[in-house]
GROMACS .gro file of C-alpha atoms in nm:
model
  462
    1MET     CA    1  -5.422   8.887  -6.971
    2MET     CA    2  -5.399   8.519  -6.924
    3MET     CA    3  -5.087   8.565  -6.710
    4LEU     CA    4  -5.275   8.817  -6.480
    5PHE     CA    5  -5.559   8.558  -6.422
    6SER     CA    6  -5.334   8.286  -6.353
    7LEU     CA    7  -5.149   8.491  -6.101
    8ILE     CA    8  -5.460   8.608  -5.928
    9ALA     CA    9  -5.583   8.229  -5.922
   10PHE     CA   10  -5.260   8.120  -5.766
   11VAL     CA   11  -5.258   8.389  -5.500
   12LEU     CA   12  -5.616   8.326  -5.413
   13LEU     CA   13  -5.582   7.945  -5.408
   14SER     CA   14  -5.265   7.974  -5.184
   15GLY     CA   15  -5.459   8.212  -4.963
   16PHE     CA   16  -5.727   7.942  -4.920
   17ALA     CA   17  -5.442   7.674  -4.875
   18LEU     CA   18  -5.300   7.880  -4.585
   19ILE     CA   19  -5.637   7.882  -4.401
   20TYR     CA   20  -5.715   7.522  -4.478
   21CYS     CA   21  -5.363   7.373  -4.385
   22GLY     CA   22  -5.338   7.628  -4.111
   23GLY     CA   23  -5.645   7.491  -3.938
   24ALA     CA   24  -5.508   7.130  -3.947
   25ARG     CA   25  -5.436   7.159  -3.574
   26ASN     CA   26  -5.800   7.164  -3.485
   27CYS     CA   27  -5.788   6.800  -3.602
   28ALA     CA   28  -5.570   6.718  -3.301
   29SER     CA   29  -5.674   6.664  -2.923
   30GLY     CA   30  -5.494   6.662  -2.606
   31ALA     CA   31  -5.320   6.929  -2.408
   32LEU     CA   32  -4.983   6.772  -2.405
   33VAL     CA   33  -4.942   6.779  -2.795
   34LYS     CA   34  -4.782   7.080  -2.954
   35LYS     CA   35  -5.056   7.110  -3.210
   36GLN     CA   36  -4.927   7.453  -3.346
   37ALA     CA   37  -4.643   7.238  -3.532
   38LEU     CA   38  -4.926   7.096  -3.750
   39SER     CA   39  -5.005   7.467  -3.864
   40ILE     CA   40  -4.661   7.604  -3.895
   41LEU     CA   41  -4.510   7.360  -4.139
   42PRO     CA   42  -4.747   7.395  -4.415
   43VAL     CA   43  -4.790   7.768  -4.350
   44ILE     CA   44  -4.413   7.835  -4.390
   45PHE     CA   45  -4.409   7.616  -4.685
   46ILE     CA   46  -4.683   7.790  -4.858
   47LEU     CA   47  -4.555   8.140  -4.771
   48SER     CA   48  -4.215   8.039  -4.901
   49ASN     CA   49  -4.365   7.905  -5.218
   50LEU     CA   50  -4.530   8.250  -5.263
   51LEU     CA   51  -4.202   8.438  -5.200
   52TYR     CA   52  -4.046   8.257  -5.510
   53VAL     CA   53  -4.336   8.260  -5.751
   54VAL     CA   54  -4.505   8.591  -5.702
   55PRO     CA   55  -4.218   8.849  -5.750
   56VAL     CA   56  -4.097   8.712  -6.077
   57SER     CA   57  -4.457   8.670  -6.209
   58MET     CA   58  -4.547   9.006  -6.109
   59GLN     CA   59  -4.254   9.137  -6.343
   60VAL     CA   60  -4.396   8.950  -6.623
   61VAL     CA   61  -4.740   9.074  -6.569
   62ILE     CA   62  -4.622   9.456  -6.543
   63TYR     CA   63  -4.310   9.452  -6.784
   64ASP     CA   64  -4.358   9.147  -7.002
   65ASP     CA   65  -3.989   9.095  -6.904
   66ILE     CA   66  -3.783   8.970  -6.612
   67HIS     CA   67  -3.464   9.112  -6.455
   68GLN     CA   68  -3.193   8.865  -6.539
   69ALA     CA   69  -2.887   8.795  -6.352
   70ARG     CA   70  -2.793   8.503  -6.576
   71ASN     CA   71  -2.737   8.479  -6.953
   72LEU     CA   72  -3.087   8.314  -7.015
   73ASP     CA   73  -3.309   8.370  -7.326
   74VAL     CA   74  -3.618   8.489  -7.139
   75GLN     CA   75  -3.829   8.542  -7.435
   76SER     CA   76  -3.802   8.186  -7.524
   77TYR     CA   77  -3.992   8.082  -7.228
   78ILE     CA   78  -4.187   8.368  -7.091
   79GLY     CA   79  -4.503   8.260  -7.265
   80TYR     CA   80  -4.499   7.959  -7.048
   81PHE     CA   81  -4.546   8.141  -6.731
   82PRO     CA   82  -4.929   8.090  -6.724
   83PHE     CA   83  -4.902   7.731  -6.761
   84ALA     CA   84  -4.637   7.718  -6.500
   85LEU     CA   85  -4.869   7.893  -6.256
   86LEU     CA   86  -5.157   7.653  -6.350
   87LEU     CA   87  -4.911   7.351  -6.253
   88ASN     CA   88  -4.828   7.541  -5.927
   89ILE     CA   89  -5.214   7.567  -5.851
   90VAL     CA   90  -5.251   7.182  -5.905
   91PHE     CA   91  -4.973   7.115  -5.662
   92ILE     CA   92  -5.111   7.361  -5.405
   93LEU     CA   93  -5.444   7.206  -5.435
   94SER     CA   94  -5.323   6.838  -5.415
   95PHE     CA   95  -5.089   6.931  -5.129
   96SER     CA   96  -5.354   7.083  -4.914
   97LEU     CA   97  -5.599   6.815  -4.964
   98PHE     CA   98  -5.346   6.539  -4.874
   99TYR     CA   99  -5.204   6.741  -4.588
  100ARG     CA  100  -5.548   6.789  -4.418
  101ALA     CA  101  -5.655   6.420  -4.495
  102THR     CA  102  -5.339   6.280  -4.340
  103ILE     CA  103  -5.370   6.486  -4.017
  104ALA     CA  104  -5.747   6.378  -3.997
  105THR     CA  105  -5.657   6.002  -4.056
  106PHE     CA  106  -5.412   6.008  -3.759
  107ARG     CA  107  -5.579   6.242  -3.531
  108LEU     CA  108  -5.612   5.976  -3.257
  109ARG     CA  109  -5.240   5.941  -3.249
  110LEU     CA  110  -5.226   6.325  -3.182
  111SER     CA  111  -5.423   6.275  -2.866
  112PHE     CA  112  -5.117   6.212  -2.668
  113SER     CA  113  -4.734   6.310  -2.648
  114ALA     CA  114  -4.477   6.025  -2.733
  115GLU     CA  115  -4.247   5.935  -2.451
  116VAL     CA  116  -3.888   6.038  -2.562
  117GLN     CA  117  -3.571   5.876  -2.404
  118SER     CA  118  -3.271   6.099  -2.409
  119LEU     CA  119  -2.907   5.999  -2.413
  120PRO     CA  120  -2.742   5.944  -2.098
  121ARG     CA  121  -2.565   6.265  -2.018
  122LEU     CA  122  -2.198   6.130  -2.087
  123ILE     CA  123  -2.288   5.999  -2.414
  124PHE     CA  124  -2.473   6.327  -2.503
  125TRP     CA  125  -2.182   6.535  -2.410
  126SER     CA  126  -1.936   6.296  -2.579
  127THR     CA  127  -2.126   6.329  -2.911
  128LEU     CA  128  -2.146   6.690  -2.886
  129LEU     CA  129  -1.761   6.722  -2.830
  130LEU     CA  130  -1.698   6.479  -3.107
  131PHE     CA  131  -1.898   6.685  -3.351
  132SER     CA  132  -1.739   7.023  -3.207
  133VAL     CA  133  -1.398   6.865  -3.268
  134ILE     CA  134  -1.493   6.748  -3.637
  135CYS     CA  135  -1.640   7.115  -3.706
  136ALA     CA  136  -1.321   7.272  -3.585
  137TYR     CA  137  -1.126   7.041  -3.810
  138MET     CA  138  -1.342   7.116  -4.107
  139VAL     CA  139  -1.333   7.490  -4.045
  140MET     CA  140  -0.958   7.481  -4.029
  141GLN     CA  141  -0.964   7.282  -4.343
  142LEU     CA  142  -1.169   7.555  -4.514
  143SER     CA  143  -0.974   7.850  -4.382
  144GLY     CA  144  -0.611   7.710  -4.419
  145LYS     CA  145  -0.583   7.801  -4.773
  146VAL     CA  146  -0.630   8.175  -4.659
  147GLY     CA  147  -0.431   8.194  -4.351
  148GLY     CA  148  -0.660   8.096  -4.070
  149VAL     CA  149  -1.023   8.148  -3.954
  150ALA     CA  150  -1.011   8.530  -3.908
  151ASN     CA  151  -0.888   8.573  -4.272
  152PHE     CA  152  -1.144   8.326  -4.388
  153ILE     CA  153  -1.427   8.551  -4.220
  154LEU     CA  154  -1.279   8.882  -4.337
  155LEU     CA  155  -1.295   8.733  -4.689
  156GLY     CA  156  -1.646   8.891  -4.694
  157TYR     CA  157  -1.875   8.776  -4.977
  158SER     CA  158  -1.594   8.646  -5.166
  159VAL     CA  159  -1.586   8.356  -4.927
  160THR     CA  160  -1.835   8.187  -5.152
  161GLU     CA  161  -1.550   8.066  -5.361
  162GLN     CA  162  -1.415   7.897  -5.079
  163PHE     CA  163  -1.748   7.735  -4.998
  164ASN     CA  164  -1.778   7.620  -5.365
  165SER     CA  165  -1.457   7.446  -5.360
  166GLY     CA  166  -1.436   7.325  -5.014
  167GLY     CA  167  -1.574   6.982  -5.066
  168ILE     CA  168  -1.724   6.810  -4.765
  169ALA     CA  169  -1.564   7.050  -4.520
  170VAL     CA  170  -1.830   7.307  -4.603
  171VAL     CA  171  -2.059   7.125  -4.365
  172GLY     CA  172  -1.842   7.243  -4.069
  173LEU     CA  173  -2.016   7.578  -4.036
  174PRO     CA  174  -2.380   7.447  -4.053
  175TRP     CA  175  -2.274   7.172  -3.801
  176LEU     CA  176  -2.158   7.436  -3.582
  177VAL     CA  177  -2.489   7.612  -3.575
  178THR     CA  178  -2.662   7.289  -3.521
  179ILE     CA  179  -2.439   7.206  -3.204
  180SER     CA  180  -2.510   7.560  -3.070
  181LEU     CA  181  -2.875   7.511  -3.105
  182LEU     CA  182  -2.843   7.172  -2.932
  183TYR     CA  183  -2.668   7.323  -2.657
  184LEU     CA  184  -2.928   7.599  -2.615
  185THR     CA  185  -3.215   7.362  -2.622
  186ASP     CA  186  -3.072   7.122  -2.372
  187ALA     CA  187  -2.965   7.411  -2.137
  188LYS     CA  188  -3.325   7.532  -2.132
  189ALA     CA  189  -3.466   7.185  -2.091
  190ASN     CA  190  -3.226   7.129  -1.797
  191GLY     CA  191  -3.290   7.479  -1.627
  192SER     CA  192  -2.941   7.602  -1.695
  193LEU     CA  193  -2.950   7.988  -1.713
  194SER     CA  194  -2.562   8.018  -1.737
  195ARG     CA  195  -2.548   7.776  -2.021
  196GLN     CA  196  -2.838   7.925  -2.199
  197ILE     CA  197  -2.648   8.260  -2.206
  198ILE     CA  198  -2.335   8.089  -2.319
  199GLY     CA  199  -2.531   7.931  -2.601
  200VAL     CA  200  -2.689   8.245  -2.707
  201CYS     CA  201  -2.354   8.450  -2.709
  202PHE     CA  202  -2.190   8.169  -2.921
  203LEU     CA  203  -2.482   8.193  -3.181
  204ALA     CA  204  -2.446   8.568  -3.176
  205LEU     CA  205  -2.086   8.541  -3.253
  206VAL     CA  206  -2.146   8.288  -3.536
  207MET     CA  207  -2.421   8.515  -3.675
  208ALA     CA  208  -2.195   8.801  -3.671
  209SER     CA  209  -1.946   8.605  -3.875
  210PHE     CA  210  -2.217   8.532  -4.107
  211VAL     CA  211  -2.293   8.899  -4.138
  212ILE     CA  212  -1.950   8.987  -4.225
  213MET     CA  213  -1.930   8.710  -4.500
  214GLY     CA  214  -2.272   8.815  -4.639
  215ARG     CA  215  -2.423   8.476  -4.575
  216ARG     CA  216  -2.798   8.580  -4.598
  217GLY     CA  217  -2.915   8.240  -4.647
  218ALA     CA  218  -2.749   8.098  -4.333
  219LEU     CA  219  -2.876   8.391  -4.137
  220VAL     CA  220  -3.231   8.356  -4.237
  221GLY     CA  221  -3.222   7.977  -4.158
  222VAL     CA  222  -3.067   8.022  -3.819
  223GLY     CA  223  -3.308   8.316  -3.757
  224ILE     CA  224  -3.629   8.124  -3.838
  225ALA     CA  225  -3.480   7.819  -3.630
  226LEU     CA  226  -3.442   8.045  -3.320
  227LEU     CA  227  -3.796   8.198  -3.362
  228THR     CA  228  -3.929   7.829  -3.373
  229ILE     CA  229  -3.731   7.721  -3.087
  230TYR     CA  230  -3.828   8.041  -2.874
  231HIS     CA  231  -4.198   7.974  -2.967
  232PHE     CA  232  -4.221   7.615  -2.858
  233GLN     CA  233  -3.970   7.596  -2.577
  234TYR     CA  234  -3.974   7.955  -2.434
  235LYS     CA  235  -4.288   8.156  -2.488
  236GLU     CA  236  -4.544   8.148  -2.765
  237LEU     CA  237  -4.518   8.431  -3.009
  238SER     CA  238  -4.829   8.627  -3.126
  239VAL     CA  239  -4.914   8.655  -3.492
  240LYS     CA  240  -4.834   9.032  -3.472
  241SER     CA  241  -4.497   8.955  -3.306
  242VAL     CA  242  -4.412   8.720  -3.574
  243ILE     CA  243  -4.515   8.953  -3.860
  244MET     CA  244  -4.307   9.234  -3.715
  245LEU     CA  245  -4.001   8.999  -3.667
  246VAL     CA  246  -4.035   8.857  -4.001
  247PHE     CA  247  -4.060   9.206  -4.173
  248VAL     CA  248  -3.745   9.350  -3.976
  249GLY     CA  249  -3.553   9.027  -4.075
  250PHE     CA  250  -3.651   9.063  -4.432
  251VAL     CA  251  -3.542   9.422  -4.438
  252SER     CA  252  -3.234   9.341  -4.272
  253MET     CA  253  -3.122   9.056  -4.507
  254ASN     CA  254  -3.180   9.306  -4.812
  255VAL     CA  255  -2.976   9.562  -4.635
  256ILE     CA  256  -2.690   9.307  -4.580
  257GLY     CA  257  -2.711   9.217  -4.937
  258LEU     CA  258  -2.664   9.577  -5.060
  259ILE     CA  259  -2.388   9.650  -4.828
  260ARG     CA  260  -2.179   9.342  -4.830
  261GLY     CA  261  -1.821   9.375  -4.930
  262SER     CA  262  -1.589   9.144  -5.121
  263SER     CA  263  -1.325   9.132  -4.850
  264TYR     CA  264  -1.170   9.330  -4.539
  265ASP     CA  265  -0.828   9.386  -4.400
  266ASN     CA  266  -0.950   9.339  -4.028
  267PHE     CA  267  -1.250   9.336  -3.806
  268SER     CA  268  -1.253   9.691  -3.713
  269GLY     CA  269  -1.203   9.766  -4.077
  270ALA     CA  270  -1.500   9.561  -4.173
  271VAL     CA  271  -1.735   9.730  -3.933
  272ASN     CA  272  -1.610  10.064  -4.083
  273SER     CA  273  -1.676   9.948  -4.423
  274LEU     CA  274  -2.007   9.823  -4.364
  275ASN     CA  275  -2.110  10.159  -4.220
  276ASN     CA  276  -1.925  10.365  -4.510
  277GLN     CA  277  -2.131  10.124  -4.751
  278ILE     CA  278  -2.462  10.202  -4.575
  279ASP     CA  279  -2.393  10.574  -4.600
  280ASN     CA  280  -2.281  10.553  -4.962
  281VAL     CA  281  -2.601  10.340  -5.072
  282ALA     CA  282  -2.830  10.559  -4.886
  283SER     CA  283  -2.676  10.887  -5.032
  284ASP     CA  284  -2.690  10.735  -5.374
  285GLY     CA  285  -3.074  10.660  -5.333
  286ASN     CA  286  -3.009  10.293  -5.398
  287LEU     CA  287  -3.129  10.171  -5.075
  288ASP     CA  288  -3.376   9.943  -5.221
  289ILE     CA  289  -3.493   9.742  -4.921
  290PHE     CA  290  -3.702   9.514  -5.142
  291TYR     CA  291  -3.450   9.438  -5.424
  292THR     CA  292  -3.447   9.064  -5.348
  293LEU     CA  293  -3.820   9.062  -5.480
  294THR     CA  294  -3.735   9.236  -5.792
  295LYS     CA  295  -3.370   9.117  -5.908
  296GLY     CA  296  -3.239   8.920  -5.623
  297ASN     CA  297  -3.262   8.562  -5.471
  298PHE     CA  298  -3.630   8.506  -5.502
  299VAL     CA  299  -3.643   8.606  -5.885
  300THR     CA  300  -3.415   8.323  -6.038
  301PRO     CA  301  -3.539   7.980  -5.918
  302PHE     CA  302  -3.906   7.976  -6.043
  303GLN     CA  303  -3.797   8.060  -6.394
  304SER     CA  304  -3.664   7.718  -6.431
  305LEU     CA  305  -4.019   7.576  -6.439
  306PRO     CA  306  -4.139   7.763  -6.753
  307ASN     CA  307  -3.805   7.714  -6.923
  308ILE     CA  308  -3.827   7.331  -6.859
  309ILE     CA  309  -4.170   7.321  -6.971
  310ALA     CA  310  -4.078   7.513  -7.303
  311GLN     CA  311  -3.790   7.262  -7.360
  312ALA     CA  312  -3.925   6.941  -7.241
  313GLY     CA  313  -4.006   6.680  -7.501
  314GLU     CA  314  -3.813   6.864  -7.767
  315ASP     CA  315  -3.472   6.974  -7.651
  316ILE     CA  316  -3.506   6.781  -7.314
  317ASP     CA  317  -3.632   6.426  -7.260
  318PHE     CA  318  -3.861   6.351  -6.967
  319GLN     CA  319  -3.656   6.152  -6.702
  320TRP     CA  320  -3.970   5.935  -6.566
  321GLY     CA  321  -3.825   5.947  -6.219
  322GLY     CA  322  -3.457   5.961  -6.321
  323ALA     CA  323  -3.394   6.304  -6.205
  324ALA     CA  324  -3.519   6.238  -5.863
  325LEU     CA  325  -3.302   5.926  -5.836
  326LYS     CA  326  -2.999   6.123  -5.934
  327GLY     CA  327  -3.053   6.332  -5.627
  328VAL     CA  328  -3.006   6.033  -5.409
  329SER     CA  329  -2.645   6.027  -5.540
  330LEU     CA  330  -2.563   6.311  -5.327
  331LEU     CA  331  -2.572   6.077  -5.033
  332VAL     CA  332  -2.204   5.974  -5.141
  333PRO     CA  333  -1.937   6.246  -5.150
  334GLU     CA  334  -1.805   6.336  -5.475
  335SER     CA  335  -1.446   6.258  -5.341
  336ILE     CA  336  -1.551   5.897  -5.299
  337TRP     CA  337  -1.748   5.886  -5.611
  338SER     CA  338  -1.583   6.082  -5.881
  339GLU     CA  339  -1.829   5.997  -6.150
  340ARG     CA  340  -2.124   6.105  -5.936
  341PRO     CA  341  -2.417   6.234  -6.141
  342GLU     CA  342  -2.440   6.596  -6.128
  343PRO     CA  343  -2.710   6.782  -5.937
  344LEU     CA  344  -2.990   6.942  -6.150
  345SER     CA  345  -2.877   7.292  -6.065
  346ASN     CA  346  -2.538   7.214  -6.217
  347TRP     CA  347  -2.693   7.048  -6.516
  348TYR     CA  348  -2.917   7.343  -6.564
  349MET     CA  349  -2.623   7.583  -6.544
  350ARG     CA  350  -2.445   7.402  -6.812
  351LYS     CA  351  -2.757   7.342  -7.030
  352PHE     CA  352  -2.894   7.705  -7.038
  353VAL     CA  353  -2.638   7.940  -6.897
  354ASP     CA  354  -2.274   7.836  -6.951
  355SER     CA  355  -2.177   7.505  -7.118
  356SER     CA  356  -1.819   7.547  -6.982
  357ALA     CA  357  -1.930   7.629  -6.619
  358ALA     CA  358  -1.718   7.456  -6.343
  359ASP     CA  359  -1.868   7.168  -6.132
  360ASN     CA  360  -1.911   7.398  -5.834
  361GLU     CA  361  -2.133   7.657  -6.038
  362GLY     CA  362  -2.511   7.609  -6.037
  363VAL     CA  363  -2.843   7.784  -6.057
  364GLN     CA  364  -3.121   7.735  -5.799
  365PHE     CA  365  -3.361   7.484  -5.949
  366TYR     CA  366  -3.724   7.520  -5.834
  367PHE     CA  367  -3.852   7.202  -5.683
  368LEU     CA  368  -4.170   7.161  -5.917
  369SER     CA  369  -3.923   7.189  -6.223
  370GLY     CA  370  -3.779   6.856  -6.119
  371ALA     CA  371  -4.137   6.735  -6.088
  372TYR     CA  372  -4.217   6.829  -6.450
  373LEU     CA  373  -3.878   6.704  -6.584
  374ASP     CA  374  -3.959   6.367  -6.435
  375PHE     CA  375  -4.338   6.326  -6.518
  376GLY     CA  376  -4.456   6.605  -6.718
  377VAL     CA  377  -4.785   6.760  -6.624
  378PHE     CA  378  -4.851   6.473  -6.401
  379GLY     CA  379  -4.549   6.580  -6.190
  380PRO     CA  380  -4.693   6.848  -5.983
  381LEU     CA  381  -4.987   6.649  -5.893
  382LEU     CA  382  -4.776   6.353  -5.769
  383TRP     CA  383  -4.536   6.590  -5.595
  384GLY     CA  384  -4.861   6.753  -5.416
  385SER     CA  385  -4.966   6.406  -5.279
  386ILE     CA  386  -4.603   6.316  -5.187
  387TYR     CA  387  -4.542   6.646  -5.010
  388GLY     CA  388  -4.887   6.661  -4.850
  389ILE     CA  389  -4.852   6.324  -4.677
  390GLY     CA  390  -4.467   6.364  -4.608
  391PHE     CA  391  -4.531   6.713  -4.436
  392ALA     CA  392  -4.815   6.582  -4.238
  393ALA     CA  393  -4.646   6.265  -4.128
  394ILE     CA  394  -4.327   6.481  -4.019
  395GLY     CA  395  -4.569   6.736  -3.858
  396ILE     CA  396  -4.732   6.459  -3.634
  397TRP     CA  397  -4.397   6.314  -3.560
  398PHE     CA  398  -4.273   6.628  -3.425
  399ALA     CA  399  -4.597   6.758  -3.260
  400ARG     CA  400  -4.580   6.453  -3.035
  401ARG     CA  401  -4.217   6.510  -2.935
  402LEU     CA  402  -4.155   6.882  -2.894
  403HIS     CA  403  -4.103   6.826  -2.531
  404SER     CA  404  -3.767   6.698  -2.619
  405PRO     CA  405  -3.472   6.944  -2.660
  406VAL     CA  406  -3.321   6.745  -2.956
  407HIS     CA  407  -3.658   6.735  -3.145
  408ILE     CA  408  -3.715   7.104  -3.070
  409ALA     CA  409  -3.374   7.187  -3.207
  410LEU     CA  410  -3.429   6.960  -3.525
  411PHE     CA  411  -3.771   7.108  -3.568
  412GLY     CA  412  -3.635   7.455  -3.566
  413LEU     CA  413  -3.374   7.363  -3.821
  414PHE     CA  414  -3.639   7.185  -4.055
  415VAL     CA  415  -3.857   7.518  -4.040
  416GLY     CA  416  -3.563   7.729  -4.091
  417ASN     CA  417  -3.445   7.537  -4.416
  418MET     CA  418  -3.787   7.579  -4.584
  419LEU     CA  419  -3.670   7.833  -4.838
  420ASN     CA  420  -3.405   7.579  -4.943
  421PHE     CA  421  -3.655   7.328  -4.982
  422ILE     CA  422  -3.837   7.535  -5.242
  423ALA     CA  423  -3.513   7.659  -5.430
  424ALA     CA  424  -3.377   7.312  -5.465
  425GLU     CA  425  -3.472   6.981  -5.648
  426SER     CA  426  -3.695   6.783  -5.412
  427VAL     CA  427  -3.461   6.475  -5.321
  428ALA     CA  428  -3.132   6.665  -5.326
  429GLY     CA  429  -3.273   6.940  -5.099
  430ILE     CA  430  -3.379   6.683  -4.849
  431ILE     CA  431  -3.043   6.506  -4.876
  432VAL     CA  432  -2.840   6.832  -4.840
  433PHE     CA  433  -3.041   6.918  -4.531
  434ALA     CA  434  -2.978   6.583  -4.379
  435LYS     CA  435  -2.585   6.600  -4.449
  436SER     CA  436  -2.553   6.964  -4.343
  437ALA     CA  437  -2.794   7.100  -4.070
  438ALA     CA  438  -2.962   6.803  -3.944
  439ALA     CA  439  -2.677   6.548  -3.915
  440PRO     CA  440  -2.575   6.608  -3.549
  441CYS     CA  441  -2.941   6.572  -3.444
  442ILE     CA  442  -3.005   6.260  -3.645
  443LEU     CA  443  -2.691   6.083  -3.497
  444ILE     CA  444  -2.805   6.173  -3.145
  445LEU     CA  445  -3.153   6.020  -3.220
  446LEU     CA  446  -3.003   5.724  -3.382
  447LEU     CA  447  -2.774   5.668  -3.071
  448THR     CA  448  -3.058   5.717  -2.841
  449ALA     CA  449  -3.264   5.443  -3.035
  450LEU     CA  450  -2.954   5.201  -2.993
  451VAL     CA  451  -2.928   5.271  -2.614
  452ARG     CA  452  -3.307   5.261  -2.533
  453GLY     CA  453  -3.382   4.989  -2.301
  454ARG     CA  454  -2.993   4.918  -2.241
  455SER     CA  455  -2.948   5.214  -2.009
  456GLY     CA  456  -3.168   5.339  -1.722
  457ASN     CA  457  -2.955   5.650  -1.655
  458GLY     CA  458  -3.121   5.866  -1.939
  459THR     CA  459  -3.372   6.132  -1.889
  460LYS     CA  460  -3.731   6.062  -2.009
  461TYR     CA  461  -3.922   6.365  -2.157
  462ALA     CA  462  -4.289   6.281  -2.132
   0.00000   0.00000   0.00000
């Protein structure tokens, strides 16, 4: 009964937080500011959190058990789920109050857009070309072991092994997506229809490759990024349209998860194999379009919080900030720092699942699990204030600059990465995002800051 009450309280408070944070744009004034950015960030964040918390908690309420894809002793920590939900309530409340208060504090800054200086065209295109060459090299490095890019894509879902052992080259594909988005947003800003078509076609090709490889997480990120870019740069989407698109996308990702294959001989064979798998799944009655909510991606991460609560102070020592600091070490590639501290996802895998797990094997680690591991019951409260202020600052910064194509692309990527921010330790999740998806945008913004005032031939977006 306690579990049911805790879950109801969590859902109700999350609903309040959606309305409260969603109204943050009312604090802003000025027609030039993209005020909806102030609502989108907290709303997507809270909804993503609900996706990871509610499904697994519902299983505990209904069955007093959890579907396990990992070898974990569920009964050793299932009694701590109500307390985990209570800590999540503390986080949501703290996050909402600090987010709205920060927006209100800086509302005067939101009365006008920031003037954004772009890179001179030669430097901009040279930078994109440089990243393209680097991406091509990294993709060739990844695919060289299997005989080329085509064979790499045709590995299907088994390509995960190549990503796990690919080292720094794994950022090649995320950078490729980012470059495509930068190309698309720049083409739209400069009114080039032909380049927009080229950008869309290239993204479609990349996404088709992700479908064959079963890279659902990447597809979700790109899809959300494209919706965000379309909303702010092309045409505002209605709430009804967003709900419909999200539902169709969610169902599609579940279907891809059910039909994905381990490998294929050729591209025509891949298409035929996927079609046959759809027929087989449908005829067997196994077309569970919501399986990710019952035994898929959204079930595992949150379990780490009640498990950490059950073990902390006894089998596990509190880290007092040390766990978060270890995440900073991800800034340095393992090829350079061989003794780099292992991420919490790998530590959790070895501690609770398989003590002999390889370095590239891990379990998705819920972001508040790291907060509790560092500071106990005070962790979610502290994280709520940090996330509230941090998300508000990010929202304000972007809202004043979404008339710039680079900022629109980066904002889309940030929103598209929201699920990963929930299912990863906080500092590590931010660093991985910066190294992978955001790196090309960050470099362009840094170059822009360096040449600002020294070059008069760049375009100003004001």
